[in-house]
XYZ file of C-alpha atoms in Angstrom:
116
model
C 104.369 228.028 313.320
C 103.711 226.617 309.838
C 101.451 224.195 309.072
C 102.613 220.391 307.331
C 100.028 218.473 305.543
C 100.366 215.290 306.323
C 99.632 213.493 303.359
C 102.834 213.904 301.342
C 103.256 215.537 298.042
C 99.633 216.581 297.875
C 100.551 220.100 296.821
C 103.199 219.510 294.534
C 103.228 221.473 291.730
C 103.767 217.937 289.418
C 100.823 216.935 290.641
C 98.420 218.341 288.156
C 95.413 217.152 286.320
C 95.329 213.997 284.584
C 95.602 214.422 280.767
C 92.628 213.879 278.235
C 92.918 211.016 276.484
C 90.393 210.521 273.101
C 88.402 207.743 273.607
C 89.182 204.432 272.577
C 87.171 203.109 269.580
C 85.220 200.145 270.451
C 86.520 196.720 269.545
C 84.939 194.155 266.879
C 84.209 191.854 269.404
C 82.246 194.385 271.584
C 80.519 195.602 268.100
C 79.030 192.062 267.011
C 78.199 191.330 271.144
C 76.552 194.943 271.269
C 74.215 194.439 267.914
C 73.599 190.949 268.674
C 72.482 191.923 272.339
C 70.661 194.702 270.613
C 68.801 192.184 268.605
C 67.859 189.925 271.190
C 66.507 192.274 273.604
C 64.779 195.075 271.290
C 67.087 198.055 272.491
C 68.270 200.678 270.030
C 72.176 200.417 269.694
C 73.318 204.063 269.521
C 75.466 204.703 266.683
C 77.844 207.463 268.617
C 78.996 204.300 271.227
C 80.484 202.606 268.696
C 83.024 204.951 268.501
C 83.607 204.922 272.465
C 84.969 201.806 273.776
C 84.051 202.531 277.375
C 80.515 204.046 276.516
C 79.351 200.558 274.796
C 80.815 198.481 277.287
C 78.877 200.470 280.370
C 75.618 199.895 277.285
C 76.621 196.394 277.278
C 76.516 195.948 280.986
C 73.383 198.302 281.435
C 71.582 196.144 278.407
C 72.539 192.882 279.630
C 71.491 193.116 283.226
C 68.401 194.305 282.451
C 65.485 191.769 283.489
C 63.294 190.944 280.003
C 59.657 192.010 280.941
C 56.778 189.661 280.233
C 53.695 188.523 280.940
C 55.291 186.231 282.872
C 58.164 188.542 285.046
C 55.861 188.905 287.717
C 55.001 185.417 288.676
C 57.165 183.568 291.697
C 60.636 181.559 290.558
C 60.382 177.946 291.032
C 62.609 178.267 294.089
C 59.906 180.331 295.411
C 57.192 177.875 294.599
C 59.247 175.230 296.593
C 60.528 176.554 299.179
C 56.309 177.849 299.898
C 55.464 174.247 299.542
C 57.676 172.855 301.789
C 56.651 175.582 304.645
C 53.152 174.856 303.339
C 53.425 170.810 304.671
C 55.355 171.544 307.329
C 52.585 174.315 308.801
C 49.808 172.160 307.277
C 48.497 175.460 305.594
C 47.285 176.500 301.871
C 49.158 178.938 300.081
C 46.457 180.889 298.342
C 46.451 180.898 295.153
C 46.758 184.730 294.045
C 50.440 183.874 295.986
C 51.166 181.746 292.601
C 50.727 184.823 290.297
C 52.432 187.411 292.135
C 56.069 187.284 293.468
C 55.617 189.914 296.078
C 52.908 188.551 297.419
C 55.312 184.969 297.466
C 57.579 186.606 299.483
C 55.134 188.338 301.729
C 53.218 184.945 302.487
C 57.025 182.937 302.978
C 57.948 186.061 305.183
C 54.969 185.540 307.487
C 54.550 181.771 307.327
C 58.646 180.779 308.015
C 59.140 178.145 310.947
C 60.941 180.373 313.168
């Protein structure tokens, strides 16, 4: 009895590994985006990614996403703030006030206090 794989040319010989290809050099667009981005936020813009387009695009994405840290990060959102207020008057309760300067605590006080 032999045994059949049953997905179909799996073993083929042909199927062999995928050939190297040299990277692709970044494009102008990407360059001006990645130093201007570089500018904005403060991050050094390696000099080697320029030469790889995929490298400063996964840079780009990695830079770009990346939340800008403040004084001010940690406070709530606005949407926070209202949606608080509005279970505030509808529980006719006080949010207290270290709520208003931390965002975890926010969420931890809107967790507990939601009209169910």
């Amino acid at each position: 009895m032999s045994y059949h794989p049953s997905l179909p040319g799996l073993f083929d010989p042909e199927q062999g590994a995928l050939p190297i290809t040299p990277p692709q050099p970044a494009t102008e667009k990407q360059i001006s985006y990645a130093q201007s981005l570089a500018a904005r936020t403060g991050a050094a813009l390696p000099a080697a990614l320029l030469r790889d387009r995929t490298g400063l695009s996964a840079w780009i994405d990695k830079t770009k996403n990346a939340q800008p840290t403040s004084r001010f990060s940690n406070y709530p959102s606005a949407k926070q703030v209202q949606f608080a207020e509005r279970i505030a008057r509808l529980k006719r309760r006080d949010i207290p006030q270290s709520c208003f300067k931390d965002r975890t605590l926010m969420s931890r006080w809107i967790d507990g206090n939601k009209p169910r």
